[in-house]
Short mmCIF file of C-alpha atoms and ligand atoms in Angstrom, two decimals:
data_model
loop_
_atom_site.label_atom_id
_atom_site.label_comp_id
_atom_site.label_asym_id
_atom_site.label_seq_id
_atom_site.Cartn_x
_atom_site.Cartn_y
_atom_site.Cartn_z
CA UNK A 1 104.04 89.16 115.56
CA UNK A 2 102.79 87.84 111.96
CA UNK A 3 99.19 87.84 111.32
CA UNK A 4 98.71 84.44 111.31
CA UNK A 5 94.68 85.01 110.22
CA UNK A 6 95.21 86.60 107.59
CA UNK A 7 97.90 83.86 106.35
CA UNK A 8 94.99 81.48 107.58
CA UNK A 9 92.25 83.48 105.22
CA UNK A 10 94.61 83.57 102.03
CA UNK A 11 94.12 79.65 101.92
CA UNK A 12 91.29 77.94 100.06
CA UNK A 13 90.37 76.13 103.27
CA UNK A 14 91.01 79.17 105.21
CA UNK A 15 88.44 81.38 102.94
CA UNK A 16 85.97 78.64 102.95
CA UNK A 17 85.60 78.25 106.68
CA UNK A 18 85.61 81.97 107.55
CA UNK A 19 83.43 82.96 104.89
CA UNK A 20 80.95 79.97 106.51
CA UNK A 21 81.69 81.69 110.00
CA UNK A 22 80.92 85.27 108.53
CA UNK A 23 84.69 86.21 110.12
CA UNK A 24 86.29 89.60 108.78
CA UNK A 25 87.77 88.47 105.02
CA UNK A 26 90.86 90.61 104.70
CA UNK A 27 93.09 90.41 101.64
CA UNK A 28 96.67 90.93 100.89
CA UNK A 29 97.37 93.76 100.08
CA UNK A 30 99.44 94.73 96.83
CA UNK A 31 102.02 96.96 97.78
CA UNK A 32 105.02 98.94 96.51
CA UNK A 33 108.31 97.56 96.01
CA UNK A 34 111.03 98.18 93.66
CA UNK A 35 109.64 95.11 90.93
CA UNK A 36 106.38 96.71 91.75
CA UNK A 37 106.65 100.71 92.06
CA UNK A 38 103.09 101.62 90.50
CA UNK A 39 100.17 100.18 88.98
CA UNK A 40 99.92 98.74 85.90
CA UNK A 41 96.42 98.53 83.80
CA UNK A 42 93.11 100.60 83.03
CA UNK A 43 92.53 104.15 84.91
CA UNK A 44 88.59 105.16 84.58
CA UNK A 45 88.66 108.41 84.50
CA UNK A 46 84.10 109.94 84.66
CA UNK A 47 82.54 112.38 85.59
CA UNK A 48 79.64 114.06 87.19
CA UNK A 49 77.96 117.57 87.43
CA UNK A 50 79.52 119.95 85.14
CA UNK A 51 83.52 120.06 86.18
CA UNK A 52 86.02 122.94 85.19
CA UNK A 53 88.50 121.15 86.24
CA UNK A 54 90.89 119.08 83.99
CA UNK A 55 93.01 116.28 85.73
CA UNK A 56 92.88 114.37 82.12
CA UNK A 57 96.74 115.20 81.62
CA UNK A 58 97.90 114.52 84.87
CA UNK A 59 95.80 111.58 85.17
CA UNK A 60 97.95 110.53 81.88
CA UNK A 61 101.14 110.80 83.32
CA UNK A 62 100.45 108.46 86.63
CA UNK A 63 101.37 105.79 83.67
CA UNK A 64 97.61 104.26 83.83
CA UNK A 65 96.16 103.46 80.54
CA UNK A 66 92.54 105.29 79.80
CA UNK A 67 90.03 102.61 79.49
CA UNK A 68 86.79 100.98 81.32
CA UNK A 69 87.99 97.30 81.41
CA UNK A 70 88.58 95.80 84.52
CA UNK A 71 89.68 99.11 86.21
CA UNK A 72 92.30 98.92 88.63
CA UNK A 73 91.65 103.01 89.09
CA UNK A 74 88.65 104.97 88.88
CA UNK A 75 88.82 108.69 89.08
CA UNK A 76 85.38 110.09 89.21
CA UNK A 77 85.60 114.19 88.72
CA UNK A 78 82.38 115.19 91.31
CA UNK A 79 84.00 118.74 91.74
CA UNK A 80 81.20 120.09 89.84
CA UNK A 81 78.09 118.61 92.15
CA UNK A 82 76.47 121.75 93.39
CA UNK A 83 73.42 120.60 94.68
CA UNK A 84 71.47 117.13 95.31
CA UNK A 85 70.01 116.09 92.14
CA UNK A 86 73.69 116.35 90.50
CA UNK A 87 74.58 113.59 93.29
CA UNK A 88 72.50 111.10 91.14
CA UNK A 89 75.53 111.33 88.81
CA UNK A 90 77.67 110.15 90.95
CA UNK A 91 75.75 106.98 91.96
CA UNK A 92 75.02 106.61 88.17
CA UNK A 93 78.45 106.95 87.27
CA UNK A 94 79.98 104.16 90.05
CA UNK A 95 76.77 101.88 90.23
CA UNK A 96 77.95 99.75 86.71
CA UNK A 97 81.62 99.96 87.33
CA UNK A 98 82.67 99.21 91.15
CA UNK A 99 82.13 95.73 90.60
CA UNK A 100 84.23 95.41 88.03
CA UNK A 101 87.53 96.94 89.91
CA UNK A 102 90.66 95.25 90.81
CA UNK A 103 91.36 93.86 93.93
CA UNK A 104 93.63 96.21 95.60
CA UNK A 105 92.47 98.69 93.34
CA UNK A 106 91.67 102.55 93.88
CA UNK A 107 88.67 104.79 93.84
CA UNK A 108 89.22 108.75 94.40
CA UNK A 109 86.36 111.23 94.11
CA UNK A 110 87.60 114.60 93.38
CA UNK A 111 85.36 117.15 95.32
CA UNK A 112 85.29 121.11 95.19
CA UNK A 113 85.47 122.88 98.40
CA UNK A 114 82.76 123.70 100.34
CA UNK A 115 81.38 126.95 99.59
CA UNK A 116 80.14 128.88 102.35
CA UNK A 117 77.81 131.25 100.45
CA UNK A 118 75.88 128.34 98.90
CA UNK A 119 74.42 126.13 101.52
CA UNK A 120 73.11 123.86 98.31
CA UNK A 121 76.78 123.38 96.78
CA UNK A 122 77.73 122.69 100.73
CA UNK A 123 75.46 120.25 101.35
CA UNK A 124 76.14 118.23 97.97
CA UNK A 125 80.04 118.37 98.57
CA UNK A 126 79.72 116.96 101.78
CA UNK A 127 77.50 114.31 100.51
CA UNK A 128 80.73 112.82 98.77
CA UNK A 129 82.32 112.42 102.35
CA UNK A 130 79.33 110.28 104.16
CA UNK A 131 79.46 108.03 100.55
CA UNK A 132 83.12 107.56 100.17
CA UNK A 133 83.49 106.81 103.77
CA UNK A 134 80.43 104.40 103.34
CA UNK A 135 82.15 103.03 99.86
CA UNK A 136 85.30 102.38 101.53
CA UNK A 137 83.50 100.37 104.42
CA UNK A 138 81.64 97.90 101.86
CA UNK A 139 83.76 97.50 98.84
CA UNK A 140 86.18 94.87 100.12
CA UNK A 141 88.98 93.15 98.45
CA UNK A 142 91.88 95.43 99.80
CA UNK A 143 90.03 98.07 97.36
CA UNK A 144 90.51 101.81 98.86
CA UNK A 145 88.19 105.09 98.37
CA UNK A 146 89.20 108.35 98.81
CA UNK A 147 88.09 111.95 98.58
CA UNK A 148 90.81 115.12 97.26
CA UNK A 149 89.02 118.35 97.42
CA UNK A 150 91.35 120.25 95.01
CA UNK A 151 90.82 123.52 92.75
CA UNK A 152 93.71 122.60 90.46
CA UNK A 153 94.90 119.41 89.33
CA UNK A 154 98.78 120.16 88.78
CA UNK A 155 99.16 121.21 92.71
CA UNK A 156 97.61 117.64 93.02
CA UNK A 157 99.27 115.93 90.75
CA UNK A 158 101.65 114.19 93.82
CA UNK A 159 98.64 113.70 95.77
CA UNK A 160 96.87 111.59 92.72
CA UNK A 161 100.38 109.89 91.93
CA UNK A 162 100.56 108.64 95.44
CA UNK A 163 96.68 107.81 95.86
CA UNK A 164 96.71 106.16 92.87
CA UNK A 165 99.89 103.73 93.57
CA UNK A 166 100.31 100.95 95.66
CA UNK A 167 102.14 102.84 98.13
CA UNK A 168 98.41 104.00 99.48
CA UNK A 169 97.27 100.27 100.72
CA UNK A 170 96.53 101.37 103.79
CA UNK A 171 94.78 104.33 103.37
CA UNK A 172 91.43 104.66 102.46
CA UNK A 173 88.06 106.65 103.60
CA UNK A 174 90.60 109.65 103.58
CA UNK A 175 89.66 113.17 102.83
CA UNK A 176 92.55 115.31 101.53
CA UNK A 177 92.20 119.08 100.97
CA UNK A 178 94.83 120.16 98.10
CA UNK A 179 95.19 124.20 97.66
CA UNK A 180 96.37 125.41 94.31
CA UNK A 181 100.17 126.86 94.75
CA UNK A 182 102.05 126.39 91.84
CA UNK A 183 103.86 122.85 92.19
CA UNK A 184 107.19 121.97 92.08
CA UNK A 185 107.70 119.41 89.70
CA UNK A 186 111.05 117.41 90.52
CA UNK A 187 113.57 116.83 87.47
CA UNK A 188 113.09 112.89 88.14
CA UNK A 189 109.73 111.58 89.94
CA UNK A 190 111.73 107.91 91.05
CA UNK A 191 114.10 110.43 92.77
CA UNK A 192 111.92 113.35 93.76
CA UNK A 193 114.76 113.71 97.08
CA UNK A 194 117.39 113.84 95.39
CA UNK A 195 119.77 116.74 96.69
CA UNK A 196 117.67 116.69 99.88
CA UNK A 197 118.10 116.22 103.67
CA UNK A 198 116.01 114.41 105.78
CA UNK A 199 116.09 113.89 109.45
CA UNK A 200 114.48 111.07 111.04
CA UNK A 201 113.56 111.05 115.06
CA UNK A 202 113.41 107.70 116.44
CA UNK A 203 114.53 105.92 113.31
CA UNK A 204 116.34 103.10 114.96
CA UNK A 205 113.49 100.68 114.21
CA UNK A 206 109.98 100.21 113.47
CA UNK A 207 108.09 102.89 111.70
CA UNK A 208 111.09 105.58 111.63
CA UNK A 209 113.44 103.26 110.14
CA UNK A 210 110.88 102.28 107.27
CA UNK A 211 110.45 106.29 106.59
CA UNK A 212 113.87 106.85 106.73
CA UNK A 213 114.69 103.71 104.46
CA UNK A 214 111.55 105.13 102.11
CA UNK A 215 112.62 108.77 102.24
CA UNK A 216 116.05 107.19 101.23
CA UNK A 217 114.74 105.00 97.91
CA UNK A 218 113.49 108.61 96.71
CA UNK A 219 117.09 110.02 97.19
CA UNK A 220 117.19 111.78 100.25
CA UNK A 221 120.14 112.04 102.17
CA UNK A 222 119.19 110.60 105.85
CA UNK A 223 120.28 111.73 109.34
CA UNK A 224 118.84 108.82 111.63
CA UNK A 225 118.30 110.41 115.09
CA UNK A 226 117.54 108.52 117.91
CA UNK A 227 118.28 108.25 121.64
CA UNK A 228 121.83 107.71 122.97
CA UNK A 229 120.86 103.97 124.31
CA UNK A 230 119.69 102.80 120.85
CA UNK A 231 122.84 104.54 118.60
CA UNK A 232 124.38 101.31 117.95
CA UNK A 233 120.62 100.48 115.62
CA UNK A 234 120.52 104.44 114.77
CA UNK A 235 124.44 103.53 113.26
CA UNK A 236 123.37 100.20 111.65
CA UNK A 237 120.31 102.15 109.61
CA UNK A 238 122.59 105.05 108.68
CA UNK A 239 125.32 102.60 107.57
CA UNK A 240 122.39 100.58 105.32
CA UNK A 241 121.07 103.68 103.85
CA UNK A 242 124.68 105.66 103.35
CA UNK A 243 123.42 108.48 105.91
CA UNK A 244 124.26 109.88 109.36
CA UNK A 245 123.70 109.03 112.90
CA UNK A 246 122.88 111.80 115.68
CA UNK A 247 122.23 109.96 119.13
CA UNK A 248 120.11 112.89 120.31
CA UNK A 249 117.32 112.89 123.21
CA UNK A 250 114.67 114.90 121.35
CA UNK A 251 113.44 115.91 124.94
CA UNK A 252 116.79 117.81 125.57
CA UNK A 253 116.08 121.55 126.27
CA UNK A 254 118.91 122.05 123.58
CA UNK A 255 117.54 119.27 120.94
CA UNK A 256 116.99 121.95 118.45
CA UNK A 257 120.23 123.81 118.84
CA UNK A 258 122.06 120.39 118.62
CA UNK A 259 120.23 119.45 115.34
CA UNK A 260 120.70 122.90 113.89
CA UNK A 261 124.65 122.20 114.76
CA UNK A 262 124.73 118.58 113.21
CA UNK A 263 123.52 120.01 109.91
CA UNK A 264 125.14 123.21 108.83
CA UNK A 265 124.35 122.46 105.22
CA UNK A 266 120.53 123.15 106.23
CA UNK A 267 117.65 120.84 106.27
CA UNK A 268 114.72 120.38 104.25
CA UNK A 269 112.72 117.21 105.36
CA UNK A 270 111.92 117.36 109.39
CA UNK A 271 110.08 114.12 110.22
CA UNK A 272 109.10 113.73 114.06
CA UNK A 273 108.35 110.22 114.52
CA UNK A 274 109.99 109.47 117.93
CA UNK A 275 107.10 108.60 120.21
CA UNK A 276 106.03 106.23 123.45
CA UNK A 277 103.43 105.02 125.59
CA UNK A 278 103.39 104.63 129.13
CA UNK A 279 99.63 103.99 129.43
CA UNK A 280 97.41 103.48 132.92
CA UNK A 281 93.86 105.10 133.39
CA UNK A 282 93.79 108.44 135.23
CA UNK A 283 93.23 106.99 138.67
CA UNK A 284 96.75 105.49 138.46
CA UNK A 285 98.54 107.37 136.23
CA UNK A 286 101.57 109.44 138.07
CA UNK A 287 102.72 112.96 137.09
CA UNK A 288 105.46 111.41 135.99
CA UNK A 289 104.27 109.44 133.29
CA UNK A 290 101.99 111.75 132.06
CA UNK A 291 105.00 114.11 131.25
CA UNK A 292 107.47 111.69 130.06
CA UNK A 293 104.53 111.35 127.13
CA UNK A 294 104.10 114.90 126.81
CA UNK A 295 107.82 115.67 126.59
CA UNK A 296 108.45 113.55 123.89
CA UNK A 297 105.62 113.20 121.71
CA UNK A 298 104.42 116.66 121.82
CA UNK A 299 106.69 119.08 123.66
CA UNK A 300 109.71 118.25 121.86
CA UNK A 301 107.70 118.25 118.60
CA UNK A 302 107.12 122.24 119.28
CA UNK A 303 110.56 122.90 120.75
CA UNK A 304 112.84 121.71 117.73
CA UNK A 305 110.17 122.61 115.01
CA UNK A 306 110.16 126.29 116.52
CA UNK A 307 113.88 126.25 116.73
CA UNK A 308 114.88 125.02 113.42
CA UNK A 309 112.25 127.42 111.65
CA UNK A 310 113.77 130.15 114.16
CA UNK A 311 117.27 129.70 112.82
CA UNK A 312 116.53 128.83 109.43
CA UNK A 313 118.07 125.52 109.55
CA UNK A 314 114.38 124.01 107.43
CA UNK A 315 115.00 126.20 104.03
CA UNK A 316 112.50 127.43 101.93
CA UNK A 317 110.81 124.36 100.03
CA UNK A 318 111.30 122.72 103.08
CA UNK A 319 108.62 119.61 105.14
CA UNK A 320 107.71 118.67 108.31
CA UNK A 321 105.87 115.90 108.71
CA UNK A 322 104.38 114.87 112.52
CA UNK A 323 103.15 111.94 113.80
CA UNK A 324 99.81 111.72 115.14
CA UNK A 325 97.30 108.75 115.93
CA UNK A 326 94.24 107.34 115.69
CA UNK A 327 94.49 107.52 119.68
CA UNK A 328 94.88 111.14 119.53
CA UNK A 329 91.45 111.64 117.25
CA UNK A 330 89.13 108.79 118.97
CA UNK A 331 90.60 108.61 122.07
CA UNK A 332 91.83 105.50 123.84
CA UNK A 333 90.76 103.62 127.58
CA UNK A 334 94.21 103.85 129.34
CA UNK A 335 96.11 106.31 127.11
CA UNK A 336 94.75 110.10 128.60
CA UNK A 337 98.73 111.30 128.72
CA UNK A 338 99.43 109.59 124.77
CA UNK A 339 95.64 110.72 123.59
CA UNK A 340 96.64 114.21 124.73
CA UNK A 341 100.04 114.21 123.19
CA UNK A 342 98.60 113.38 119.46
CA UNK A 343 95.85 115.34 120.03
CA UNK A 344 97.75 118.19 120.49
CA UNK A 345 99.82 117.15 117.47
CA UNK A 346 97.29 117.60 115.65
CA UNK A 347 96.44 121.59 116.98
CA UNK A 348 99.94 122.42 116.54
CA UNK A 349 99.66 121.26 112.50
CA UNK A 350 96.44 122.75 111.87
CA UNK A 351 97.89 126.13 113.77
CA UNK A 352 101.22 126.67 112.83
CA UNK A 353 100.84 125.65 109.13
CA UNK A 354 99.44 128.54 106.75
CA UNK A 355 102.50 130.62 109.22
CA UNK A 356 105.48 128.29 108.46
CA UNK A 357 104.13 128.39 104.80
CA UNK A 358 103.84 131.86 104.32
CA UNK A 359 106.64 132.92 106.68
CA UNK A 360 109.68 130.44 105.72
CA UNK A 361 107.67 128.14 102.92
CA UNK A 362 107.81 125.21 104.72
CA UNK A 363 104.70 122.86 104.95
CA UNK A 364 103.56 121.18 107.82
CA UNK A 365 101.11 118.15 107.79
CA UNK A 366 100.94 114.81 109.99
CA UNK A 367 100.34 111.35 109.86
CA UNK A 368 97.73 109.53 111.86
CA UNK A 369 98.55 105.80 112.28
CA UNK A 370 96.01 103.32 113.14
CA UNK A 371 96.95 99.94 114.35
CA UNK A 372 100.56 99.18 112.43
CA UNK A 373 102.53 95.81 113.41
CA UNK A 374 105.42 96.90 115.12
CA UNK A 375 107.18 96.37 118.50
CA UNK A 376 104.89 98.41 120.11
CA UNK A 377 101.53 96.81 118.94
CA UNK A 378 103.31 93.36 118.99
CA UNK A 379 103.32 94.06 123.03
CA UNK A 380 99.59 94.87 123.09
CA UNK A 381 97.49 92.06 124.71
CA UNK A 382 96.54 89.13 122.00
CA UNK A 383 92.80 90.12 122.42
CA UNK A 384 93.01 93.57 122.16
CA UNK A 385 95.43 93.22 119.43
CA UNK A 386 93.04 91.22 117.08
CA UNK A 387 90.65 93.65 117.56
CA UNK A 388 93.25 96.28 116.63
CA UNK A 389 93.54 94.60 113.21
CA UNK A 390 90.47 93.23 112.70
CA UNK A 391 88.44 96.59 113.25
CA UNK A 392 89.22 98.70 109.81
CA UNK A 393 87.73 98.58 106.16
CA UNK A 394 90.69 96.35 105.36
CA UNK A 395 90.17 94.22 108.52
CA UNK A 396 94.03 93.97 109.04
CA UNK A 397 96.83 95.98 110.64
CA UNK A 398 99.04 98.18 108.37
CA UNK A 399 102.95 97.57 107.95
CA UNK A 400 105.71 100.59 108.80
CA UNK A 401 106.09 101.20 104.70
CA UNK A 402 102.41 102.39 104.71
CA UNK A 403 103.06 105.09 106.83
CA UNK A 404 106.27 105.92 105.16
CA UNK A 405 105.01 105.83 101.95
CA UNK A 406 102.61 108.31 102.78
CA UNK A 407 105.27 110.59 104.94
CA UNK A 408 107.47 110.41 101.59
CA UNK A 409 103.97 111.65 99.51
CA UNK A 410 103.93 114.33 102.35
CA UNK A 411 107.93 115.12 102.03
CA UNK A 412 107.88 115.39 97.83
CA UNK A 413 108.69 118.41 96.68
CA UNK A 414 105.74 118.52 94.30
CA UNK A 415 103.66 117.98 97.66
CA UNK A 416 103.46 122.26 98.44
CA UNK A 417 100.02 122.76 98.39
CA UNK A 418 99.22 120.12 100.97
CA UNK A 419 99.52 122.01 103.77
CA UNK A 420 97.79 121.53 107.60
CA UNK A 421 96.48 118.27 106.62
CA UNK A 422 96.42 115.20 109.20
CA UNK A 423 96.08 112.16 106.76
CA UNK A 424 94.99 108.70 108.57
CA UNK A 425 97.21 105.50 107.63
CA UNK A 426 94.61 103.16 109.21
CA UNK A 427 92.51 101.45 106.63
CA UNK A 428 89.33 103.22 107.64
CA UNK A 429 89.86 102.09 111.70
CA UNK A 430 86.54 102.08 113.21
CA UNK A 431 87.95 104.03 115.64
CA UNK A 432 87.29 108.22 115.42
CA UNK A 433 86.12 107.46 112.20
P1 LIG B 501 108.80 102.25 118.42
O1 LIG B 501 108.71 102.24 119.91
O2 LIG B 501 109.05 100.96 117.71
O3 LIG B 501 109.92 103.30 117.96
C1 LIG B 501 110.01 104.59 118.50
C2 LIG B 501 111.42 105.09 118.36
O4 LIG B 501 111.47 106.39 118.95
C3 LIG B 501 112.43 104.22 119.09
O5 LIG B 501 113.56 103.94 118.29
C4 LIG B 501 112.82 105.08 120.30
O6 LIG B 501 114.14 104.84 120.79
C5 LIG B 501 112.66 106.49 119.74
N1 LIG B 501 112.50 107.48 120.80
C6 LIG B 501 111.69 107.39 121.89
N2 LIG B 501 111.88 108.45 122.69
C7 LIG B 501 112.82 109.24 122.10
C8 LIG B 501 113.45 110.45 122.45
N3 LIG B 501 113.15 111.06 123.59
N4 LIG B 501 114.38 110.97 121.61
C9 LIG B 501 114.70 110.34 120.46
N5 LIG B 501 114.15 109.16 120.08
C10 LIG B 501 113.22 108.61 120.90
O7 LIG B 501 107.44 102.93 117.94
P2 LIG B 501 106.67 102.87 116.52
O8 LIG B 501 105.56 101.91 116.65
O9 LIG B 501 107.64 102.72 115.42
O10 LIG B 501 106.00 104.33 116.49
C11 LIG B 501 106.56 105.44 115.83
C12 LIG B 501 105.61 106.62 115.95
O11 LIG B 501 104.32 106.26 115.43
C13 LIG B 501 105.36 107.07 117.38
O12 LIG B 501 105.23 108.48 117.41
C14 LIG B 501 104.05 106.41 117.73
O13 LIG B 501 103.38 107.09 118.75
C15 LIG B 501 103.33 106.51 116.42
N6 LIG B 501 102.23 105.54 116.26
C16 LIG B 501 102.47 104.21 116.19
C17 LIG B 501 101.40 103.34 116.03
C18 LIG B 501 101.58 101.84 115.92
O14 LIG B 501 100.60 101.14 115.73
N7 LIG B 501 102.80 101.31 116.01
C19 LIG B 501 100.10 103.83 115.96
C20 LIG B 501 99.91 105.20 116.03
C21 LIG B 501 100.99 106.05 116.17
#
């Protein structure tokens, strides 16, 4: 269902008239695509309090110049704020330039950790959260802000490649913790997949097929699983993207023994996308549908994750990547069984990640999506719909790629000291924000 406002608002006519009405002013978005993989123009690069940290030569190779002029980056080092009056840096050192960025351009604020034995430092590094989140609510023009606490800027050098590309549209008002294990750099950063497997659930269509078909363009080798009734689509992707098909219920006791079978080469990208909705409020909701939800967006998720770890099918090096939601963190009127379900994605990241890292070195993080135009929002009631897309920072819905693009940042081998992290692709939704 096309967004026929925001068609309507990229019009002369269109801007006049809303801008008269005071009606939400998104704009397009500039994403990536293969004439348009990464920015192009001036990275700002300041900073404030006295930083140890020196991102200046990975910030070079993102392939940003190092200037001030019309910035369509702006990096702004606030890892060494350690108390209040250092925080007057960092509106002195963004007051004179956020005018002056791009549209669809980027702000990240590097923060510190908090530290627990300095209640000062604390209170300044979580200063940066309640600004960036209020940044990314008033700067407009499809412009994004984001916060990376990081120690190290080489374990974040994947994590400030993909923030600072176009593949990040749709996420903004993000806070990303990066620890400091030694990367991995990959031989070629277009390919960073290359020699990989990747395994898809429920990548017959909408977002799963755009992950699988982004997890592809970085060189993956893709198994496209999805449920017996929709193999002939699951066949059609594979065929498009030179993988394999594996018509596969993930809710099947023996899902995980199945997938272990289908790849005896082992696997090293597990993304669980397959999900549904069978929404009614409490009072009407059978037992039934609240365990169909259950069993596939969260039971299965545990059962083939355990299993594959279990029989070392996910090698060392090795990704999972989950799919939460925006429902799951804020809750949602009629969606108790599918709130539950990505809430308890969520617990299971958070939990079993430091394990799967230090047992089998395998990371595991989720994605949150907010409102995304696919089959399943395209059924949502026209009302509640346009409030779906209206109500974010970039007062539109987001498009499959965005959360693929930031699954593939998740997948990248460089990406090993993101770990437990549940990233939002929602353009700073209103909702649990
Ligand atoms: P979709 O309904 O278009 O696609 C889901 C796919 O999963 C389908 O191909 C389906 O056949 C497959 N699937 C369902 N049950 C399965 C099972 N038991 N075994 C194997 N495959 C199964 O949904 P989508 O909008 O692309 O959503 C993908 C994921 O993103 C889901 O986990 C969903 O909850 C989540 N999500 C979507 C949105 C959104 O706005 N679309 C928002 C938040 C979260």
């Amino acid at each position: 269902m096309a967004d026929r406002y925001l068609s309507f608002t990229g019009t002369a006519p269109g801007r006049f008239l809303t801008r008269r009405l005071g009606l939400p002013q998104p704009a397009a978005l500039s994403r990536r695509s293969s004439r348009h993989p990464r920015f192009e123009g001036t990275l700002l690069h300041l900073t404030a309090g006295k930083s140890d940290l020196d991102p200046a030569p990975v910030l070079a190779r993102t392939g940003l110049t190092a200037g001030s002029a019309d910035p369509v980056a702006v990096v702004l080092d606030a890892t060494g704020v350690r108390d209040v009056d250092a925080l007057a840096e960092v509106h002195a050192a963004l007051h004179p330039v956020v005018r002056s960025v791009a549209a669809s351009g980027r702000i990240v604020v590097l923060g510190a950790p908090l530290d627990p034995a300095d209640h000062h430092q604390a209170a300044a590094q979580q200063a940066l959260e309640g600004f960036v989140r209020s940044l990314g609510k008033e700067i407009g023009r499809g412009r994004t802000v984001n916060l990376l606490r990081l120690t190290d800027a080489r374990a974040a050098e994947s994590t400030l490649r993909f923030l600072l590309s176009p593949g990040s549209a749709y996420v903004s008002g993000q806070v990303i913790h990066v620890g400091d294990d030694e990367p991995t750099a990959p031989d070629d950063w277009d390919r960073p997949l290359a020699g990989r497997t990747a395994l898809v659930t429920g990548a017959a269509r909408g977002i799963g097929e755009a992950v699988a078909e982004t997890l592809a363009r970085d060189g993956a080798e893709i198994v496209v699983l999805d449920v017996p009734s929709a193999e002939e689509d699951a066949r059609r992707v594979a065929e498009r993207l030179g993988g394999t098909a594996l018509a596969l219920d993930v809710t099947a006791a023996d899902a995980g023994v199945r997938i272990a079978a289908a790849l005896p080469g082992g696997l090293d990208v597990l993304i669980h996308n397959a999900g549904v909705t069978r929404d009614r409020r409490l009072v009407n909701m059978s037992a039934e549908r609240w365990s169909s939800v259950l069993d596939v967006n969260l039971k299965s998720v545990l059962r083939t994750t355990d299993a594959l770890l279990a029989a070392g099918t996910l090698r060392r090096g090795g990704r999972v990547v989950a799919t939460a939601s925006i429902a799951g963190l804020a809750g949602n009127a009629g969606q108790t069984n599918y709130g539950a379900s990505k809430a308890g994605v969520v617990g299971l990241v958070r939990a079993l990640a430091p394990r799967a890292l230090a047992e089998h070195g395998v990371t595991v993080n989720a994605v949150a999506p907010g409102f995304i135009e696919t089959r399943m929002t395209a059924a949502v009631p026209l009302f509640i719909r346009e409030a779906g897309r209206r109500m974010n920072s970039l007062a539109q819905g987001g498009l499959p790629v965005d959360v693929a693009e930031t699954t593939a940042w998740l997948a990248h081998p460089a990406s090993g000291a993101v770990n437990g992290q549940v990233v939002r692709v929602c353009g700073q939704s209103l909702l649990g924000a």
